[in-house]
Coordinates of C-alpha atoms and ligand atoms in Angstrom, one line a residue:
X1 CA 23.1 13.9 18.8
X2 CA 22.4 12.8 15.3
X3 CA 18.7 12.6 14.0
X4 CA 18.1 8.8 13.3
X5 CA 14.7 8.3 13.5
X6 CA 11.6 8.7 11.4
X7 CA 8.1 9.4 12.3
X8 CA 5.6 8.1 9.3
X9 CA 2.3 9.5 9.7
X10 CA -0.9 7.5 7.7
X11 CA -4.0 9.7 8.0
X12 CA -7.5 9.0 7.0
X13 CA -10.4 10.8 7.3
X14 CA -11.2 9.8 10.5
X15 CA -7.5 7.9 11.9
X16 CA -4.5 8.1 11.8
X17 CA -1.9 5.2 12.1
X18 CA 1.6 5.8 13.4
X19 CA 4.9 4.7 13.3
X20 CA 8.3 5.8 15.0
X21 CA 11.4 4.0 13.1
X22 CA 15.1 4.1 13.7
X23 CA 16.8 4.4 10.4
X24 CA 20.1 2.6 12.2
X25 CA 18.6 -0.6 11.9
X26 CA 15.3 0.1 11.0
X27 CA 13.5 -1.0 14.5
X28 CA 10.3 0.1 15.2
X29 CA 10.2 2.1 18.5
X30 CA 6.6 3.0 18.3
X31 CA 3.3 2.3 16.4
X32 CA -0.2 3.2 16.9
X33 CA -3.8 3.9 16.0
X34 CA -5.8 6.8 16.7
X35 CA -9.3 5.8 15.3
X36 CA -12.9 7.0 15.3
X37 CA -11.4 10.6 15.5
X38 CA -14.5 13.8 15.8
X39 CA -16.8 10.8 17.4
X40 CA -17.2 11.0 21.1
X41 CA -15.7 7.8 21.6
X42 CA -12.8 8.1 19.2
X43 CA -9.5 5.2 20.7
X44 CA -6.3 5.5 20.8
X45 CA -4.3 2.0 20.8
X46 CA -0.4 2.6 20.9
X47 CA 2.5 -0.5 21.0
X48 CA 6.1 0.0 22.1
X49 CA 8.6 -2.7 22.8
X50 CA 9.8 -3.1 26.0
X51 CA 13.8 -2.1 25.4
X52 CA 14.0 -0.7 22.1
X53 CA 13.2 -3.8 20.2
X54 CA 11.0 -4.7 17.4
X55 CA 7.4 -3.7 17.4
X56 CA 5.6 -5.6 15.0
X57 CA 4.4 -4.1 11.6
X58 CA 0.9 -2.5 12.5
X59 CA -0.1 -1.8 8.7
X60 CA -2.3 -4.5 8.0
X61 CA -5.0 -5.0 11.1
X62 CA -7.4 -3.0 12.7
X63 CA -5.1 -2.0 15.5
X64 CA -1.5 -2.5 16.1
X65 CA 0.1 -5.8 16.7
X66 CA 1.4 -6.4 20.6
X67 CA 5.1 -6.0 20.6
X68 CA 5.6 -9.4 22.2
X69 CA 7.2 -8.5 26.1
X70 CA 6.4 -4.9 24.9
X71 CA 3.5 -2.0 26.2
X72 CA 0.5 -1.3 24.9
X73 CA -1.7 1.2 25.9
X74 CA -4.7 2.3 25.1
X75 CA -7.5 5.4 25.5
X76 CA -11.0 6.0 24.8
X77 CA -12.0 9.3 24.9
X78 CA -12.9 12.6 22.7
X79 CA -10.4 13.1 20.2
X80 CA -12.9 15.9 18.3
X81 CA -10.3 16.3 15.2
X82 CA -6.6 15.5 13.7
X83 CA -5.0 18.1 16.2
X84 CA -6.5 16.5 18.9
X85 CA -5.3 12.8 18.0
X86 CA -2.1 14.2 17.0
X87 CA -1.1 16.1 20.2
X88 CA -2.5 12.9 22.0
X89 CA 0.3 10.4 20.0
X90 CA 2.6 13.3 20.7
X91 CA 2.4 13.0 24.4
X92 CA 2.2 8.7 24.2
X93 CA 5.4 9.3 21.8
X94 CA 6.6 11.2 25.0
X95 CA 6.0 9.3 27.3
X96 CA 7.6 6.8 25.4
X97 CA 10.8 8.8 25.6
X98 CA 10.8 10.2 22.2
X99 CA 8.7 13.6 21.3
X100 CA 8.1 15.6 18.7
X101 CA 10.4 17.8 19.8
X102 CA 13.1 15.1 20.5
X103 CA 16.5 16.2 18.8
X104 CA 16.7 12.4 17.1
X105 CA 13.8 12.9 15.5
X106 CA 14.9 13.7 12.0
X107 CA 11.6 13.8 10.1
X108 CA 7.8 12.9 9.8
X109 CA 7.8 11.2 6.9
X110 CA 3.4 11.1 4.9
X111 CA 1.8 8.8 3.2
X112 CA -0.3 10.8 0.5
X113 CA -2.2 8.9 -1.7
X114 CA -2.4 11.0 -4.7
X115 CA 0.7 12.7 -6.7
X116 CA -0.8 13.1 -9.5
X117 CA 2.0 13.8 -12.8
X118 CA 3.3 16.7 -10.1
X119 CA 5.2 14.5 -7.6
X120 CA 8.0 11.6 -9.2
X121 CA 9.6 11.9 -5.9
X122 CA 9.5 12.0 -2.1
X123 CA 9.0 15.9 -1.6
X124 CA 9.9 18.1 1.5
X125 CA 6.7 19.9 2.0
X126 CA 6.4 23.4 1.9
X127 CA 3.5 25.8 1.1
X128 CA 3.4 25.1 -2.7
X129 CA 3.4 21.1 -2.2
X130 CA 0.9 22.0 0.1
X131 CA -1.2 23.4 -2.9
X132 CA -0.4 21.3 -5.5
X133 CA -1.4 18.4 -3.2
X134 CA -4.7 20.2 -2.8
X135 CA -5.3 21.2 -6.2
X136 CA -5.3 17.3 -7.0
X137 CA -7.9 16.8 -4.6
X138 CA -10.4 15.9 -7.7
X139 CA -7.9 12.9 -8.0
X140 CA -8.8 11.3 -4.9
X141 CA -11.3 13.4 -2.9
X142 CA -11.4 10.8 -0.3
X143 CA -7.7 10.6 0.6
X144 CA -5.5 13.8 0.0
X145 CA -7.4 16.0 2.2
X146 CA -7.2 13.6 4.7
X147 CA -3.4 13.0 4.1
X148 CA -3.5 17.2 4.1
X149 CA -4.7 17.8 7.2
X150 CA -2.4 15.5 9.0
X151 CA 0.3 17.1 7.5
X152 CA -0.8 20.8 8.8
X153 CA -1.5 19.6 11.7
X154 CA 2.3 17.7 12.3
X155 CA 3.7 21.0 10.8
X156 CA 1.6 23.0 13.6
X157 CA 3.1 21.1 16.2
X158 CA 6.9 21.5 15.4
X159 CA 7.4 23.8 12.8
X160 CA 10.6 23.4 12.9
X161 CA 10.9 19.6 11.7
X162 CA 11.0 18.7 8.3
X163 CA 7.9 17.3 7.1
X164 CA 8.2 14.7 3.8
X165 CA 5.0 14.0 1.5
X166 CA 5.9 10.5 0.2
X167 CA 3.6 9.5 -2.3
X168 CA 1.4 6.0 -3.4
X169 CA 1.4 7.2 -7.6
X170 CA 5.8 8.3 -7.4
X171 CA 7.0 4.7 -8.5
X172 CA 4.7 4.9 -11.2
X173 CA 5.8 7.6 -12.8
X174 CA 8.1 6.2 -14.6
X175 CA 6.0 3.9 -16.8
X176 CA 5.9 5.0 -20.3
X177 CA 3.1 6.8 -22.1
X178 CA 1.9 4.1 -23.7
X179 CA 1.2 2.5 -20.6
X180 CA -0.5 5.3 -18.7
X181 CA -2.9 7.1 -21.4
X182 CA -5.8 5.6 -21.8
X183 CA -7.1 5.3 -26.0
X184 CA -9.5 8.4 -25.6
X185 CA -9.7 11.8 -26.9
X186 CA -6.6 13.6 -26.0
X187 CA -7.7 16.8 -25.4
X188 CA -10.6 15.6 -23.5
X189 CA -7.9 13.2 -21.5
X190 CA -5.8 16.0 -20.8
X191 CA -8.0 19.0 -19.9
X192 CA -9.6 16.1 -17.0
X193 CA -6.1 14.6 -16.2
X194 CA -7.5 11.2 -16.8
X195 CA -4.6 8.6 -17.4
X196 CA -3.6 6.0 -15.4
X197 CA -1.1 6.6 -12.3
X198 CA -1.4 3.4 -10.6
X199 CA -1.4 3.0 -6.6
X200 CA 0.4 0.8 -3.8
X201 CA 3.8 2.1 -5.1
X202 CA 5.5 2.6 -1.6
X203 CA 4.8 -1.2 -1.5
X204 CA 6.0 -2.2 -5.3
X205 CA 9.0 0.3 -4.9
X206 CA 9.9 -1.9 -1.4
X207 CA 8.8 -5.3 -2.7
X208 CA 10.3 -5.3 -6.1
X209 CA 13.5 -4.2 -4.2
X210 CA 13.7 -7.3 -1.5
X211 CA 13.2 -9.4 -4.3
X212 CA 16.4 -8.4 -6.0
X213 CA 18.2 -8.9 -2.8
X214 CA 17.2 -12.0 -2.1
X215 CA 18.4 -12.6 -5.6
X216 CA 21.6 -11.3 -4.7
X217 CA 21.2 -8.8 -7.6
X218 CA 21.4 -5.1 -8.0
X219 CA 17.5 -4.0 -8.7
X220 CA 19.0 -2.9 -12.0
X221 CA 19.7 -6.0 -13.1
X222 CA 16.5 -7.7 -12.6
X223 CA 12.8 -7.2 -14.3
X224 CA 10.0 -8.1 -11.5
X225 CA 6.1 -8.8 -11.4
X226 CA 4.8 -7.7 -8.2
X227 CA 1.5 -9.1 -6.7
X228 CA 0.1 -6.7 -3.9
X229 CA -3.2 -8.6 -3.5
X230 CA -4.2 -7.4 0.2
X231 CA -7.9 -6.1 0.4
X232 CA -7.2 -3.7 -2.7
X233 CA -5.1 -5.6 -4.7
X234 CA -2.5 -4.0 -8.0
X235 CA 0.2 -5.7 -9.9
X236 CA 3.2 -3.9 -11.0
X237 CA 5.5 -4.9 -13.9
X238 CA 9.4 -3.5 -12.9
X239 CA 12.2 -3.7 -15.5
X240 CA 15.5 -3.0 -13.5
X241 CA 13.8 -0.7 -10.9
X242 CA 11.5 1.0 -13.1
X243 CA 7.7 0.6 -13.2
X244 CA 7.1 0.5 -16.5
X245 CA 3.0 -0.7 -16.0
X246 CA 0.7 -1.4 -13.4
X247 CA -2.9 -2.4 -12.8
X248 CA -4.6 0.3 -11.2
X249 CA -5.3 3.6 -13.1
X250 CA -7.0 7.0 -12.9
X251 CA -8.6 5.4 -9.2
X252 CA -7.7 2.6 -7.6
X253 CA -10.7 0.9 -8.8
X254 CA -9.2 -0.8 -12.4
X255 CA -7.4 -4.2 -12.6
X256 CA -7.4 -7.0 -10.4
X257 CA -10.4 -8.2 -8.6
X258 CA -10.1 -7.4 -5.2
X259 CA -11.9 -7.5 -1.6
X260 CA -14.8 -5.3 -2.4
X261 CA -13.9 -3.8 -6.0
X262 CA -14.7 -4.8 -9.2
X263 CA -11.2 -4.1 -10.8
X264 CA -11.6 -4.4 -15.1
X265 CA -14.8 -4.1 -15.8
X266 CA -16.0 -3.2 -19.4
X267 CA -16.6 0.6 -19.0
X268 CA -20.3 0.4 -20.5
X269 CA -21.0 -1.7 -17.3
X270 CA -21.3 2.0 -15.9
X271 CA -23.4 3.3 -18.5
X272 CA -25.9 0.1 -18.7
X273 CA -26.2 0.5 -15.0
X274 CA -27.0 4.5 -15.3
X275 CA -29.0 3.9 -18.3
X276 CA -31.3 0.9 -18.1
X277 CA -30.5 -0.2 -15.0
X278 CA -31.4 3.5 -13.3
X279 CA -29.2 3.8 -10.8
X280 CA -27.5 6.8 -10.0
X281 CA -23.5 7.8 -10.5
X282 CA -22.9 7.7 -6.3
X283 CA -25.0 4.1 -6.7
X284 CA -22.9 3.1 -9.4
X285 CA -19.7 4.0 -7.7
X286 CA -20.9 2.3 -4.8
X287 CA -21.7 -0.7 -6.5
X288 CA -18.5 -1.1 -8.2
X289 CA -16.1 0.3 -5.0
X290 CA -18.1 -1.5 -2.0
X291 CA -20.1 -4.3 -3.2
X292 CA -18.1 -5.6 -6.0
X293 CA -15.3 -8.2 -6.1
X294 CA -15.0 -11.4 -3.9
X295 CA -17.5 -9.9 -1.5
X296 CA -19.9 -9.1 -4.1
X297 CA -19.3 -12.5 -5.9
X298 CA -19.7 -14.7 -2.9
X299 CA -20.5 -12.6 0.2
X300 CA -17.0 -12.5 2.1
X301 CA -13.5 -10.9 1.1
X302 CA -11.4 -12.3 3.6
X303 CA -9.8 -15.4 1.3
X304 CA -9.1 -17.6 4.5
X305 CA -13.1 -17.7 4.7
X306 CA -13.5 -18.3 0.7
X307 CA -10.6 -21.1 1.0
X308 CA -12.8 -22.5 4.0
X309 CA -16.1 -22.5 1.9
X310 CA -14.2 -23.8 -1.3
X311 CA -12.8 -26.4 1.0
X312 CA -16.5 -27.6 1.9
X313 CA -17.4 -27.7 -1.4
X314 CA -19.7 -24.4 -2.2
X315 CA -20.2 -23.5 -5.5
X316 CA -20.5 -19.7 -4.9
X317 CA -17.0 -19.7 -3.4
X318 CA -15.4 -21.7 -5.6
X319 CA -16.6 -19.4 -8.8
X320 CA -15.2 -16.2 -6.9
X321 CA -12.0 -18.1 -6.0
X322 CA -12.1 -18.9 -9.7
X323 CA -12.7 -15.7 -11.0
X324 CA -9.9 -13.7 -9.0
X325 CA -7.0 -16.0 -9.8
X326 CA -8.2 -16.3 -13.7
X327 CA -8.3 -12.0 -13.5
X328 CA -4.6 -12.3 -11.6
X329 CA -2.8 -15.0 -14.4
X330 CA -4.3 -12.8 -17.0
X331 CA -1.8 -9.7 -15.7
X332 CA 0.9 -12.1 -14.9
X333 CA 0.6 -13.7 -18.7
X334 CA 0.3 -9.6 -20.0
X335 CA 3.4 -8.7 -17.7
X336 CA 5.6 -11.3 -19.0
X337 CA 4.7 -10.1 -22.7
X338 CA 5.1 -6.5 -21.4
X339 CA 8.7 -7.3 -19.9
X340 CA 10.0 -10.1 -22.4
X341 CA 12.5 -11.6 -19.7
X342 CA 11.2 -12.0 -15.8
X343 CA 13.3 -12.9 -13.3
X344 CA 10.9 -13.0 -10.4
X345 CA 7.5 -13.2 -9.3
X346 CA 6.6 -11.7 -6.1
X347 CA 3.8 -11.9 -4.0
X348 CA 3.0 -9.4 -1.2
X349 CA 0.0 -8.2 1.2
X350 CA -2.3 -10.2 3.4
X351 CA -3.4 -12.7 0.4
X352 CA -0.1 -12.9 -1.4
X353 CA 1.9 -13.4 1.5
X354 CA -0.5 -16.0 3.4
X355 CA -2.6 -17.9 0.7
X356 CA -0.6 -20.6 -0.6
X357 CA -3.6 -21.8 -2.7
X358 CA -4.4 -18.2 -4.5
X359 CA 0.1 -18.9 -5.3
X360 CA -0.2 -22.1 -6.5
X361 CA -3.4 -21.2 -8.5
X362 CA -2.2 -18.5 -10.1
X363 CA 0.7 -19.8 -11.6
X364 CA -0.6 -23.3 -12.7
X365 CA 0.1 -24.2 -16.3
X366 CA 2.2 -21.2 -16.4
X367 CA 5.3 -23.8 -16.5
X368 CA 5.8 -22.8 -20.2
X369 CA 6.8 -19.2 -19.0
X370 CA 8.9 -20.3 -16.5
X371 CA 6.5 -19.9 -13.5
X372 CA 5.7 -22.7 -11.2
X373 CA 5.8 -23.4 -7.0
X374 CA 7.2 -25.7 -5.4
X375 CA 4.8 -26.9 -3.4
X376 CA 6.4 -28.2 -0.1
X377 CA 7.9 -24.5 -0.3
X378 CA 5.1 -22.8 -0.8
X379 CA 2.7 -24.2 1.5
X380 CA 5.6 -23.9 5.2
X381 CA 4.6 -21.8 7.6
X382 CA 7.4 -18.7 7.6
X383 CA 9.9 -19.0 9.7
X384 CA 10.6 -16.4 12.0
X385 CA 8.9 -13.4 12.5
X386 CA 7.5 -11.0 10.0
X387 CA 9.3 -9.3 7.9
X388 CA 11.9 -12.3 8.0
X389 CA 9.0 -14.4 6.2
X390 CA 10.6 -13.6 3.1
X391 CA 11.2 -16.4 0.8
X392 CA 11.1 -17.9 -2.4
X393 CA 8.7 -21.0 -3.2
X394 CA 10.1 -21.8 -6.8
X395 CA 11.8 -25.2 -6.9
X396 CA 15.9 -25.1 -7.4
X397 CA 17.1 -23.8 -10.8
X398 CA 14.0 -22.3 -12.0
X399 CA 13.9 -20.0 -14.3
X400 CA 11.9 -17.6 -13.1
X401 CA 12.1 -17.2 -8.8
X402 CA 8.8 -16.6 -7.4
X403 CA 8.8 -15.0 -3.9
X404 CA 6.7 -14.3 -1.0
X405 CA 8.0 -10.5 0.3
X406 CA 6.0 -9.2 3.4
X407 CA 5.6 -5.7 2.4
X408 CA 7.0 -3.2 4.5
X409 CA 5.0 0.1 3.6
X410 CA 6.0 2.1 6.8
X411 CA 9.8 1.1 6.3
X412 CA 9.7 1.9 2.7
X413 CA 8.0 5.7 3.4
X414 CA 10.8 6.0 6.3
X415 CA 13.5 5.1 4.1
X416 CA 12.1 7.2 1.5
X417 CA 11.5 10.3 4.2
X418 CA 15.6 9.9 5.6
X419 CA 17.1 9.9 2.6
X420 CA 15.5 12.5 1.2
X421 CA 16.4 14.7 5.1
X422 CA 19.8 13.4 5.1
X423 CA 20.5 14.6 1.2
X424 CA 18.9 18.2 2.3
X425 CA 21.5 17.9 5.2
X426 CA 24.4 17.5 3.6
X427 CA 23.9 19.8 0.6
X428 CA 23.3 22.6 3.3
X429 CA 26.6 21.7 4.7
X430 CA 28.5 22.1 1.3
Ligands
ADP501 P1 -5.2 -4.0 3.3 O1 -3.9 -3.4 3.8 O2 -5.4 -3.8 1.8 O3 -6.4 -3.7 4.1 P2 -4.0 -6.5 3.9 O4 -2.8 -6.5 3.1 O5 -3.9 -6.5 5.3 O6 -5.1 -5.5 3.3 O7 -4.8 -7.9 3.5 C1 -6.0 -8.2 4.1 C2 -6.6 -9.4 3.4 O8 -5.6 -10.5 3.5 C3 -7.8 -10.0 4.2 O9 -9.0 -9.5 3.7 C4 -7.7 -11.5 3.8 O10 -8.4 -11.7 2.6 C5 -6.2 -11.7 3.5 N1 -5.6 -12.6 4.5 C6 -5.0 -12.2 5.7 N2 -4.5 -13.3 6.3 C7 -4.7 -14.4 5.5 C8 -4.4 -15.8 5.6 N3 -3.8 -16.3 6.6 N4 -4.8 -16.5 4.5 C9 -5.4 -16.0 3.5 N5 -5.7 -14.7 3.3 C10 -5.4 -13.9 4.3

């Protein structure tokens, strides 16, 4: 029996979402949520369809979507750490039909947040990755120890299957060093590893992608700007497959405004804060990471409640509505220069994909560059459902194409995982 299928493991300090692909035809046979996890009440909410169809994507909300005519089941009880919640989506995967120790199970492909300048591709994990990943810890001490101990754990319960670290910094890697150092002392830059890696980039890797299929082109021949504006939000600038800049740095903290960060602020913010303001580092971090961006400008971050407020004429959400889509033409105006011919424009992620007004917005009196909507286009519903909401919102014949792309971060980190397994394979068969 050949190993089609691809486990992608998402784990957070306390969760862990799941997903169980088949590469064949890239159907979802499984997705799931293990949340609250070393609580005494810790849940457990897993989808599967009904006959092997689609289960929708369950990246974006709290729990997984419903497979429509599908199963979902779900547990509350004491899952006191990752092993735990593993061995319980183990058994549900079971269950299910499909194990850990099922022979189609080709991998379990990880989402780890940080590679740091170490990791410019999907790895196979072994002991070393295993400490490289830890020794950039400092990069993102909330994440990669999370993302670490789901990967023990997964390795503890079938040693035997191949285990793949796919990484949010890999599609950056290839942006140039003038775009990833920052102008500061060298040596300081370098002993610290402070330069900018950039986030999101199983989602601009997949996005940028789609785009140049529904372009009918080869990715090579096309240069893309990709808009990820969910709750973080990061824009990518791709010339023919390549990141070659992005909007997130060192953290995921600089560029675009977003739900609850700040994005580009000027750095002496921090030390005004620290200095005259008195507030601490952790308060400052806080501040600038939790209680910044649309929420800390108007109070919400969901931007179907700011539209709603905008709508009914407040001030406060119109200035924060403002504020984001000046921040997000500013990037799109800076990736143009940056790529001197653009092709398309792509929006992705809960905002991009849904808010026709942040679209619209965004690119108005951007018509000199090429860039404008359609706005029958871009305000239909999409037809079908997700990820077939794909489409492009530009009027005919316009120079530059600007698309709506549901990302597909799950798909993209299975793809990733596969290829990578089936490679291994065959070079072990030569
Ligand atoms: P993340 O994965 O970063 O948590 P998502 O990509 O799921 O975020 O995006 C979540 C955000 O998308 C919400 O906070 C909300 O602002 C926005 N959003 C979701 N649906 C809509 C909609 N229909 N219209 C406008 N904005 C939406």
């Amino acid at each position: 029996m050949t190993a089609t299928r691809v486990l992608v493991l998402n784990s957070g300090s306390s969760s862990v979402r799941y997903q169980l692909l088949e590469m064949a035809d890239g159907s979802r046979q499984a997705a799931g949520i293990v949340e609250r996890i070393g609580e005494r009440q810790s849940r457990l909410v897993h989808s599967s369809p009904a006959s092997g169809g689609e289960t929708p994507n369950a990246s974006g909300g709290e729990t997984p979507a419903l497979a429509s005519g599908g199963e979902r089941r779900e547990r509350v009880e004491e899952f006191a750490d990752h092993d735990a919640a593993l061995r319980a989506v183990a058994r549900e995967l079971e269950a299910d039909g499909c194990g850990l120790e099922d022979p189609r199970l080709a991998a379990i492909g990880h989402r780890v947040v940080h590679g740091g300048q170490t990791f410019t591709r999907p790895t196979l994990v072994d002991d070393a990755v295993l400490a490289e990943i830890e020794r950039l810890i400092p990069l993102a001490p909330l994440h990669n120890p999370a993302n670490l101990t789901g990967i023990t754990t997964a390795r503890s319960l079938n040693p035997g299957l191949p285990q793949v670290a796919v990484f949010d910094t890999t599609f950056h890697t290839t942006m140039p060093e003038h775009a990833a150092r920052y102008a500061i002392d060298t040596a300081t830059a370098d002993e610290h590893l402070v330069r900018r890696y950039g986030f999101h980039g199983t989602s601009h890797a997949y996005v940028s992608r789609r785009t140049a299929e529904m372009l009918g082109k080869d990715p090579s021949e096309v240069n893309v700007i990709v808009l990820h504006l969910g709750n973080g939000a990061s824009a990518s600038a791709v010339r023919a497959g390549r990141c070659v800049d992005t909007s997130m740095g060192l953290t995921p903290l600089e560029g675009l405004v977003m739900g609850t960060r700040s994005g580009d602020v000027d750095p002496a913010v921090v030390l005004h804060l620290v200095r005259v303001a008195g507030m601490s580092v952790d308060g400052v971090d806080q501040l600038l990471n939790k209680r910044s961006g649309l929420v800390g400008l108007c109070g919400d971050n969901d931007m179907r409640e700011i539209r709603r407020r905008v709508d009914e004429g407040e001030e406060e959400a119109r200035l924060a509505f403002d504020i984001y889509v000046h921040r997000l033409k500013k990037y799109i105006g800076a990736y143009c220069a940056v790529l001197g011919r653009v092709d398309a424009v792509a929006f992705t992620a809960g905002v991009g994909e849904n808010s026709a007004p942040v679209r619209r917005a965004a690119l108005q009196g951007l018509e000199g560059l090429g860039l404008s909507v359609d706005d029958a286009r871009n305000e239909a519903e999409p037809e079908g459902p997700a990820p077939a909401g794909a489409r492009i919102v530009s009027p005919d014949g316009a120079p530059v194409a600007v698309a709506v792309v549901p990302t597909d971060e799950e798909l993209e980190i299975a793809r990733q995982t596969y290829e990578l397994v089936s490679e291994a394979g065959s070079a072990a068969h030569r």
